[in-house]
Coordinates of C-alpha atoms in Angstrom, one line a residue:
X1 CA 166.2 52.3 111.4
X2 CA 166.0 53.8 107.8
X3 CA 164.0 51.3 106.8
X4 CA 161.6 50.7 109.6
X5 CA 161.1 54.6 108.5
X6 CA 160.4 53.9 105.0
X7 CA 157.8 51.3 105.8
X8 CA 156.3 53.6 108.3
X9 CA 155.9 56.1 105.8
X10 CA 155.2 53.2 103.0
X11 CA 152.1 52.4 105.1
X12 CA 150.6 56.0 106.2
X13 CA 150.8 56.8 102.3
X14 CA 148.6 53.5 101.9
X15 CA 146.4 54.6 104.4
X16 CA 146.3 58.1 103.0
X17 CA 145.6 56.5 99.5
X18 CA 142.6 54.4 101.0
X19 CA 141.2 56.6 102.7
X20 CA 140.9 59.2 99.2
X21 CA 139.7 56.4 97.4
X22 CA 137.0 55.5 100.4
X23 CA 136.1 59.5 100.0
X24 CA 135.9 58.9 96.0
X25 CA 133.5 56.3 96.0
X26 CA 131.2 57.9 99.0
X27 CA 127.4 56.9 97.9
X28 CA 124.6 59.8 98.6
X29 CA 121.3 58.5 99.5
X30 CA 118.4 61.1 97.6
X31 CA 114.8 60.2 98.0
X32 CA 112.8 61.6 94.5
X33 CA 109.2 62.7 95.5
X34 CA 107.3 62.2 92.0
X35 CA 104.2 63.6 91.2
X36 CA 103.1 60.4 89.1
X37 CA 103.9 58.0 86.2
X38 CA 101.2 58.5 84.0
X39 CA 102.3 61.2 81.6
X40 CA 105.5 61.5 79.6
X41 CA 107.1 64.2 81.0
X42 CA 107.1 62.6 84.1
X43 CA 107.9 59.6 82.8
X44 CA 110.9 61.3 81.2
X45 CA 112.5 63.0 84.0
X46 CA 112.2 60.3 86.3
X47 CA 113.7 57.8 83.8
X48 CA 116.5 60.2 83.1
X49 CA 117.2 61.1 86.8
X50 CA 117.6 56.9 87.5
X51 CA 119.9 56.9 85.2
X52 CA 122.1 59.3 86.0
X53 CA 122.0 58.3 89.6
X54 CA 123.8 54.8 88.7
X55 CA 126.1 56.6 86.4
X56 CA 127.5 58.5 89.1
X57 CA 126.7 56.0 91.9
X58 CA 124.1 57.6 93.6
X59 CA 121.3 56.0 95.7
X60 CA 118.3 57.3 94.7
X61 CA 114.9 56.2 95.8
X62 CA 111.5 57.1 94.1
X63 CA 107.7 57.7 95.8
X64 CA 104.4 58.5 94.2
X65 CA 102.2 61.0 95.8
X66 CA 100.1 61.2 92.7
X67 CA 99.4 65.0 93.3
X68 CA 98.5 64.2 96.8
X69 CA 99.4 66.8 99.7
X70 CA 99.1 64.2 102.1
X71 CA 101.1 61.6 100.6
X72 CA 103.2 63.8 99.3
X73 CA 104.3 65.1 103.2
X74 CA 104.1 61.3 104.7
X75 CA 106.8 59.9 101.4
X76 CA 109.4 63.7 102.5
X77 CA 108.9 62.8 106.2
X78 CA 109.6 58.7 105.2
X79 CA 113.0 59.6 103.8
X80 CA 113.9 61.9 106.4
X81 CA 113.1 59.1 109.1
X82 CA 115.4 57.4 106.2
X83 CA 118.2 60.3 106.6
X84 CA 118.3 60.5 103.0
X85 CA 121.0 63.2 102.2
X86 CA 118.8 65.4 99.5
X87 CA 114.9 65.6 99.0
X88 CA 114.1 66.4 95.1
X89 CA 110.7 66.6 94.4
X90 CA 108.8 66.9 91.5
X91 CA 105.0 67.2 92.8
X92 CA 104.0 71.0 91.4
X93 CA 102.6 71.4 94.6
X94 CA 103.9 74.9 95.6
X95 CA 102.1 75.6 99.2
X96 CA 103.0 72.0 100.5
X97 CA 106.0 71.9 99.3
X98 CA 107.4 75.2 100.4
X99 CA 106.0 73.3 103.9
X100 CA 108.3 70.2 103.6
X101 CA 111.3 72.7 101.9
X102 CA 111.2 74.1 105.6
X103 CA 111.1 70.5 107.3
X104 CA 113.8 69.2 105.1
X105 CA 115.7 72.5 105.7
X106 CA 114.9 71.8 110.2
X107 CA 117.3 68.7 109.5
X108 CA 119.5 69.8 107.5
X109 CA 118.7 68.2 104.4
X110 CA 118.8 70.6 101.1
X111 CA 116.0 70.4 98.6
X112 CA 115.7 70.5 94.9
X113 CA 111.8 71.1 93.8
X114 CA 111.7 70.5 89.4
X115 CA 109.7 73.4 87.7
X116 CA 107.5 74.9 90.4
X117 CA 109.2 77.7 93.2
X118 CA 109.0 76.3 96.8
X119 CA 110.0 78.9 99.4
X120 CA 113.5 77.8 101.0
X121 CA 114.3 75.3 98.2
X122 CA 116.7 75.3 95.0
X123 CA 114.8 75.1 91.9
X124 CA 115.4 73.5 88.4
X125 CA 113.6 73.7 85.9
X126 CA 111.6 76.3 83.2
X127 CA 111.5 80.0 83.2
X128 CA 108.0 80.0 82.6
X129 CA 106.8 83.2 81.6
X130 CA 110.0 83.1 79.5
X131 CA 109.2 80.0 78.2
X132 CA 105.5 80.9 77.2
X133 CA 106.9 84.5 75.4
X134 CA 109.0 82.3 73.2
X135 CA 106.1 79.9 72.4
X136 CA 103.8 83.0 71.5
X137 CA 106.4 84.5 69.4
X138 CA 106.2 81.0 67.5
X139 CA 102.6 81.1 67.2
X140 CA 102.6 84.5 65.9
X141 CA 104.0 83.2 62.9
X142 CA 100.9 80.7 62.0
X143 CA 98.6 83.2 63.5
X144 CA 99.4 85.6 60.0
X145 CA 99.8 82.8 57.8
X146 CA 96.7 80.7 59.3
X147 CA 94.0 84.0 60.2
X148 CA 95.4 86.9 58.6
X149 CA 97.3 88.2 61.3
X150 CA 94.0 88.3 63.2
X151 CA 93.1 86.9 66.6
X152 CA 88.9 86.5 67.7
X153 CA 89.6 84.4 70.8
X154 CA 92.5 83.1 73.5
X155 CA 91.5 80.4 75.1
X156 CA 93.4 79.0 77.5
X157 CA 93.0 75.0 79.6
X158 CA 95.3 75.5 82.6
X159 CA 95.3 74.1 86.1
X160 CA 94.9 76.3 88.9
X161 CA 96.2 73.6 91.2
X162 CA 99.9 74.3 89.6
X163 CA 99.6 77.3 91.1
X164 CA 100.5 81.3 89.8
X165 CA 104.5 80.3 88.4
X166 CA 103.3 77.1 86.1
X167 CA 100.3 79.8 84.7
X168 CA 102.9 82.4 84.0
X169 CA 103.7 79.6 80.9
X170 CA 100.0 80.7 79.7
X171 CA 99.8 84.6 80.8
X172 CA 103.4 84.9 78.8
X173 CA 101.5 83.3 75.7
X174 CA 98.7 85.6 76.1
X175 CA 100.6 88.5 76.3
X176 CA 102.6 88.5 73.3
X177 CA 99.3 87.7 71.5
X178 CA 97.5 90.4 73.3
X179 CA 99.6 93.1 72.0
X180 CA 100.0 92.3 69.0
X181 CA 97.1 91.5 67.9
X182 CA 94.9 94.1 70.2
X183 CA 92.9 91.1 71.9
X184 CA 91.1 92.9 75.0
X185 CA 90.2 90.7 78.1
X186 CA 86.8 89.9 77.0
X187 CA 88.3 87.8 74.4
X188 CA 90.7 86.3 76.8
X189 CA 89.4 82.8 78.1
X190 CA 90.6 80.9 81.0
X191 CA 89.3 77.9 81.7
X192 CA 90.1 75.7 84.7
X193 CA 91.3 71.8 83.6
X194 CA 91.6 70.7 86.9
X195 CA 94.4 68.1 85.8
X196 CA 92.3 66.2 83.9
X197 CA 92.2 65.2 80.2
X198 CA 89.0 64.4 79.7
X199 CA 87.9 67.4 81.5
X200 CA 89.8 69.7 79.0
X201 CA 88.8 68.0 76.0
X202 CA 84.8 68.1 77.5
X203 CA 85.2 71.9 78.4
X204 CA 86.8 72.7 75.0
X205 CA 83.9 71.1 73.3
X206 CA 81.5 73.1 75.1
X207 CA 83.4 76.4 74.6
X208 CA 83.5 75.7 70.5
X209 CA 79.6 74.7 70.7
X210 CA 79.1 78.6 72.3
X211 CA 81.4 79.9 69.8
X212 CA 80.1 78.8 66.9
X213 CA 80.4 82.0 64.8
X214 CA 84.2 81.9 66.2
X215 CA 86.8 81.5 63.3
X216 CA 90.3 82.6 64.5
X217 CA 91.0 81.7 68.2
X218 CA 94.1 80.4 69.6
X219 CA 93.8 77.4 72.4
X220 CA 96.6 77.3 74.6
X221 CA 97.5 74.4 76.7
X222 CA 99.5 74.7 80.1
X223 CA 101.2 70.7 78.6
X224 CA 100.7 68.5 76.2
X225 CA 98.2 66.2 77.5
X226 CA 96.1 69.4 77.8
X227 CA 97.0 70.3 74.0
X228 CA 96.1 66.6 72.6
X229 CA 92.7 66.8 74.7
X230 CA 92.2 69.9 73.2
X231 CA 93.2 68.9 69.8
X232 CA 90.5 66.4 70.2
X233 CA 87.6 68.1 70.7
X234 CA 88.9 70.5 68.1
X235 CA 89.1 67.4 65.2
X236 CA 85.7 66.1 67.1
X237 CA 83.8 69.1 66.2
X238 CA 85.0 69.9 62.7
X239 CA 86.9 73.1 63.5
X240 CA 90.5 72.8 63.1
X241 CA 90.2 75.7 60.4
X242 CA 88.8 77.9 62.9
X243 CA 92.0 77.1 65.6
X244 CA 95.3 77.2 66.4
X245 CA 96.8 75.5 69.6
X246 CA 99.7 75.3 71.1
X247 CA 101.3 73.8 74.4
X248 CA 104.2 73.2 76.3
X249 CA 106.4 70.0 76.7
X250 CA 107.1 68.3 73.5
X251 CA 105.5 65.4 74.8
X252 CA 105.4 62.1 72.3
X253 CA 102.1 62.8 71.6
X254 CA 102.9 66.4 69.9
X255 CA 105.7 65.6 68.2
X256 CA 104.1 62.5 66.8
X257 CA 101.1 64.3 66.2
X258 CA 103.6 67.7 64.5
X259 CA 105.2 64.5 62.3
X260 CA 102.4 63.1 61.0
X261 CA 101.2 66.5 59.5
X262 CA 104.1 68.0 58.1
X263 CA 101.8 70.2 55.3
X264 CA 100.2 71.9 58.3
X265 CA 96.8 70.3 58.0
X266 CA 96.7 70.7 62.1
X267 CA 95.3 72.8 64.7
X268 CA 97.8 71.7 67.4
X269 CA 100.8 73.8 65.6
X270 CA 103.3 74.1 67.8
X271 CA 104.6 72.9 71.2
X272 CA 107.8 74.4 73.5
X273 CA 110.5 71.8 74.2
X274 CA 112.0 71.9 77.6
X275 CA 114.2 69.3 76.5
X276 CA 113.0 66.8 79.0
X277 CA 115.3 64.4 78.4
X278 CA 118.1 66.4 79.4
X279 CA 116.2 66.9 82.7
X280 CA 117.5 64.2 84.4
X281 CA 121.5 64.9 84.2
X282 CA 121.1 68.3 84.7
X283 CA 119.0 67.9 88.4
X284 CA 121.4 65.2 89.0
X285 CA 124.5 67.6 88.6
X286 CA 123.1 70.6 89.9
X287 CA 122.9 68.1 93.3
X288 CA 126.1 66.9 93.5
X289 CA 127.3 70.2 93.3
X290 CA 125.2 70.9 96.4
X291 CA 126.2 68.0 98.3
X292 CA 129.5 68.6 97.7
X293 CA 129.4 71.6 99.4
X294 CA 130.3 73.7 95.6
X295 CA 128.4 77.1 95.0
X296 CA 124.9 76.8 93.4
X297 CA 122.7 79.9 92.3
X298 CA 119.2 79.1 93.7
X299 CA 117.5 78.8 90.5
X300 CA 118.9 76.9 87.2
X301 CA 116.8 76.5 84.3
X302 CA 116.7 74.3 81.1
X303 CA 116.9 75.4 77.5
X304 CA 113.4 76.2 75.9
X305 CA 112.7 75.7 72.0
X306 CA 110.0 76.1 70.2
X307 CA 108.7 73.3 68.0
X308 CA 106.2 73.1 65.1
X309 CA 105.5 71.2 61.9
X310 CA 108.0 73.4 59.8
X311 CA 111.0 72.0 62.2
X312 CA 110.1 69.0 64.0
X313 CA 112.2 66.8 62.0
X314 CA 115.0 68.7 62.3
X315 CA 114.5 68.7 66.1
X316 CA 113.3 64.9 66.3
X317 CA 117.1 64.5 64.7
X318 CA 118.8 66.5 67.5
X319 CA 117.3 64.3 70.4
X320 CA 119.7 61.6 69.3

């Protein structure tokens, strides 16, 4: 009898064991709604969230929507059909997406949206007026080294399609140079980019060639590819003594571009480093945590730094 007990109990500890180890190795299916795969942040994050899906055997599934609305709602509603276990997108599309936060959220399926606020969804990603008060405290410095400590014009190429949060990255820019440097509204440019590079770089041209008596203006780009468009048409026209620019990312093509002029001889100055290639772990943890059923604040945010010619080596070396 004792040991038809012991083997009982042998095999409902087996059981037990398999069971845990089933539970352990559990796979969650998440469908990633990307915006595109053009530029490098994008690129960067999506690269980085595959590969932390595999490290911590996770299903993951990306879509293109390419900024669409439309495609963007048919590619949530595919992996609903799909009954994917967690929606992250990554489209910067905040009306729509607040839209599919709620249809996601009718099924029971939580949502992670990467740097722009959906209603009803967790978010990741940049403070953004925070992160644009730390890049115009860096630009103060190059504004009294570069112009005297003087200021003429703020231009900023920023794309109202983003939406009022992704601007704040700009009006937090303009507001530390504002007051410091007593720059009224007049002198306060906004220009629309609509997205598109050669738009910015055609629209910065245009502003310079009305400007011409301008000598101290700072150009401020909502990313990168906005900066190097800019930087163009500033190098185009002759007047990278008359400019300062600065952007947000820390793309390739600013750090490559901060690299290559280590002595300064460049308009495009400084850029703010989300750390993008952190991005990837970091959404990838914060859903787990969620799936798992653990406590989650609804907003997280990533690291901001602030990187010019003076330090780019130093933060080049840090990346690994």
């Amino acid at each position: 009898m004792k040991k038809i007990l012991a083997l009982v109990l042998t095999l409902m500890l087996a059981t037990v064991g398999l069971t845990f180890a089933m539970a352990e190795e559990t796979q969650y299916y998440i469908g990633y709604s990307n915006m595109q795969r053009a530029e490098d942040f994008f690129i960067t994050v999506a690269d980085g969230l595959a590969k932390a899906a595999e490290a911590n055997g996770v299903k993951l599934e990306e879509t293109i929507a390419n900024r669409d609305a439309v495609l963007m709602t048919q590619n949530i509603e595919a992996f609903l059909m799909k009954d994917v276990d967690m929606v992250i997108d990554f489209n910067v599309l905040a009306e729509t997406g607040s839209e599919m936060a709620a249809r996601c959220a009718e099924k029971g399926v939580p949502m992670i949206s990467i740097d722009c606020l959906y209603d009803g969804a967790y978010f990741f990603g940049v403070d953004n007026y925070g992160a644009g008060t730390a890049l115009g405290e860096g630009v103060c410095e190059f504004v009294d080294e570069k112009f005297g400590g003087e200021i003429e014009y703020i231009v900023c190429l920023w794309d109202s399609q983003s939406g009022d949060v992704i601007k704040s990255r700009c009006d937090g820019v303009v507001d530390v140079l504002a007051e410091k440097y007593g720059v009224d509204a007049e002198h306060q440019v906004w220009i629309d980019s609509f997205q598109d590079d050669v738009k910015t770089n055609s629209m910065t041209r245009d502003w310079l060639n009305s400007h011409p008596d301008a000598h101290k203006i700072v150009f401020v780009g909502q990313n990168d590819d906005r900066g190097y468009a800019i930087n163009q048409a500033v190098e185009n026209a002759g007047r990278v003594d008359d400019s300062i620019i600065c952007s947000h990312n820390a793309d390739p093509a600013s750090v490559e571009n901060l690299l290559a002029h280590l002595d300064g001889s460049t308009a495009w100055v400084c850029t703010a480093s989300y750390n993008s290639h952190l991005y990837g772990e970091q959404v990838m943890d914060m859903a787990l945590r969620i799936l798992k059923g653990e406590e989650v604040a609804q907003s997280e945010y990533t690291k901001v730094s602030v990187v010019s010619y003076k330090n780019v080596e130093e933060y080049v070396a840090s990346l690994g």
